Short mmCIF file of C-alpha atoms and ligand atoms in Angstrom, two decimals:
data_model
loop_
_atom_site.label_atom_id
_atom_site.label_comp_id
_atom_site.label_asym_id
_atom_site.label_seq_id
_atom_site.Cartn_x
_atom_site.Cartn_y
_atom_site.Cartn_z
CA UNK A 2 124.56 -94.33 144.35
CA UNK A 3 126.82 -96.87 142.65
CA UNK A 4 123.60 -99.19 142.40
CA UNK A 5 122.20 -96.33 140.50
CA UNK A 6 125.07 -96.20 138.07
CA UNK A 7 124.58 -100.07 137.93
CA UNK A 8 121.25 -100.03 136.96
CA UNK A 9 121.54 -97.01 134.53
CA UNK A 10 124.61 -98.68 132.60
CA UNK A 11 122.02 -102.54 132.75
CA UNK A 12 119.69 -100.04 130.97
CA UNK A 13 122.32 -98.64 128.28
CA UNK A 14 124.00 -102.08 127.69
CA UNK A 15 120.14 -103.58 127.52
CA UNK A 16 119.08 -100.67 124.58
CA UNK A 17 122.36 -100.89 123.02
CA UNK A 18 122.08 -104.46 122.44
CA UNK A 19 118.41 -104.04 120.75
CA UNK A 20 119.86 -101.07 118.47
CA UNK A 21 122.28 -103.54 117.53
CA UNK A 22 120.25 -106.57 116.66
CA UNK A 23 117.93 -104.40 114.98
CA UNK A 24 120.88 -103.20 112.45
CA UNK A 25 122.21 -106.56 112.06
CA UNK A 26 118.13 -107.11 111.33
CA UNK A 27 118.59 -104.56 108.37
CA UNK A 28 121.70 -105.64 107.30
CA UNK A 29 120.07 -109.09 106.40
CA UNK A 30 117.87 -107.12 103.99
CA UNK A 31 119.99 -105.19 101.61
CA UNK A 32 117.94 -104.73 98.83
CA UNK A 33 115.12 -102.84 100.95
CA UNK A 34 113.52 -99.38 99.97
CA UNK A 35 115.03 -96.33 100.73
CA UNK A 36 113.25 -95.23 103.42
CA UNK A 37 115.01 -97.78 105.16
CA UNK A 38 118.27 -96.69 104.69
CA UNK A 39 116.78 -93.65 106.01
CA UNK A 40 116.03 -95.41 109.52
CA UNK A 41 119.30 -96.97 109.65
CA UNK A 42 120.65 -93.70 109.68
CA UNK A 43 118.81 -92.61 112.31
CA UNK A 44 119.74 -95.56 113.99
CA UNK A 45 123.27 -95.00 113.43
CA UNK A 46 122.88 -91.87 115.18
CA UNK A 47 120.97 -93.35 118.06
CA UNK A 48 123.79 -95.41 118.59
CA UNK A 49 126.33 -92.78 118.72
CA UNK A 50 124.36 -91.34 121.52
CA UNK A 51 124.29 -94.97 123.58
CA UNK A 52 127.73 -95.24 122.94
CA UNK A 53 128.23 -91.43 124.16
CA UNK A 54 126.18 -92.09 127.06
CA UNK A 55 128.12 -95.35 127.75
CA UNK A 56 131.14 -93.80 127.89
CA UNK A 57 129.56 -91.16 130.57
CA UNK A 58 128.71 -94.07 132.93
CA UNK A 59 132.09 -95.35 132.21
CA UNK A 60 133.57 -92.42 133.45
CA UNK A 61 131.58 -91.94 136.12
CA UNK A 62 132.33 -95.34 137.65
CA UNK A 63 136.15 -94.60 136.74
CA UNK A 64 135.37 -91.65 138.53
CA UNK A 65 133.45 -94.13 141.85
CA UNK A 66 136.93 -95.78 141.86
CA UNK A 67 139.14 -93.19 142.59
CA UNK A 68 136.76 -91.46 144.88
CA UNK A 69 136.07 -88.42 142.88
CA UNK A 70 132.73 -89.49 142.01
CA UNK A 71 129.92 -86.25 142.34
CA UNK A 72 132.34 -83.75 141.97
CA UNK A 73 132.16 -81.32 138.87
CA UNK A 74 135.38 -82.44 136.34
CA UNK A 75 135.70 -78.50 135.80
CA UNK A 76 135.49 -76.46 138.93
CA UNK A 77 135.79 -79.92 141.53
CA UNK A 78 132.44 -78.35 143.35
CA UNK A 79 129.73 -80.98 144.59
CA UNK A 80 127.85 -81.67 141.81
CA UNK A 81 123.80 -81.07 143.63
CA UNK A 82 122.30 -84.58 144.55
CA UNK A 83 119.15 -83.88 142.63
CA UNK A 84 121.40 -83.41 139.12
CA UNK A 85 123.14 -86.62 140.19
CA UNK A 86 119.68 -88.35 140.40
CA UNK A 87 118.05 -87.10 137.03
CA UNK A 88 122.20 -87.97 135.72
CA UNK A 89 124.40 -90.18 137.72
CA UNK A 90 126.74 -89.90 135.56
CA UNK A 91 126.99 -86.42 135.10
CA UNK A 92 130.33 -85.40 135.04
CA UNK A 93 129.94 -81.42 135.53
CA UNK A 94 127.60 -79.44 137.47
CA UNK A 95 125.28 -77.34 135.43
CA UNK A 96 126.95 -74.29 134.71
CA UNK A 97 130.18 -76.12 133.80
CA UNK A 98 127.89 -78.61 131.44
CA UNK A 99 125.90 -75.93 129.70
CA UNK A 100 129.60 -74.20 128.55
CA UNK A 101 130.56 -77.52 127.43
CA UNK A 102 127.80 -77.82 125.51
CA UNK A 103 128.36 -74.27 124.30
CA UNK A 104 131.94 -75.20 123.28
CA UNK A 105 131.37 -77.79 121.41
ZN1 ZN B 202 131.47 -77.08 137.73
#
């Protein structure tokens, strides 16, 4: 399981790093058109996600460490192992996810 998390936060760091060094790409090239300034928004939004997503993995190995890993944040029930294989580092099981969701 924690070579899961490994592998999914390689994965993150790897596209985060190619997000980046295509903005720094765009930054070299101010005076481009403005559908370009389009794409780095999206880009800056893309980003926001990796970073979000990041910070899940984060947590979940935070959460490895202090052996709470797999159990929901919300209700502390076993989070299913087929969840934790599609997300390892889901934090909530699904009902508790889909009302944080909801709340936000
Ligand atoms: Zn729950």
């Amino acid at each position: 399981m924690l070579r899961e998390i490994d592998s999914a936060t390689a994965v993150l760091e790897a596209e985060d790093a190619g997000e980046s060094s295509e903005l720094s790409h765009l930054d070299q090239h101010p005076a481009d058109t403005a559908s370009e300034i389009t794409d780095a928004g999206e880009q800056g939004a893309l980003l926001e996600n990796f970073a979000d997503r990041k910070a899940q993995v984060v947590a979940a190995l935070a959460r490895l460490d202090d052996g709470t890993y797999g159990a929901c944040v919300d209700c502390g029930q076993q989070i299913p192992d087929a969840r934790l294989e599609v997300r390892p580092e889901a934090a909530r099981c699904l009902a508790d996810q889909e009302k944080a969701e909801a709340a936000e």
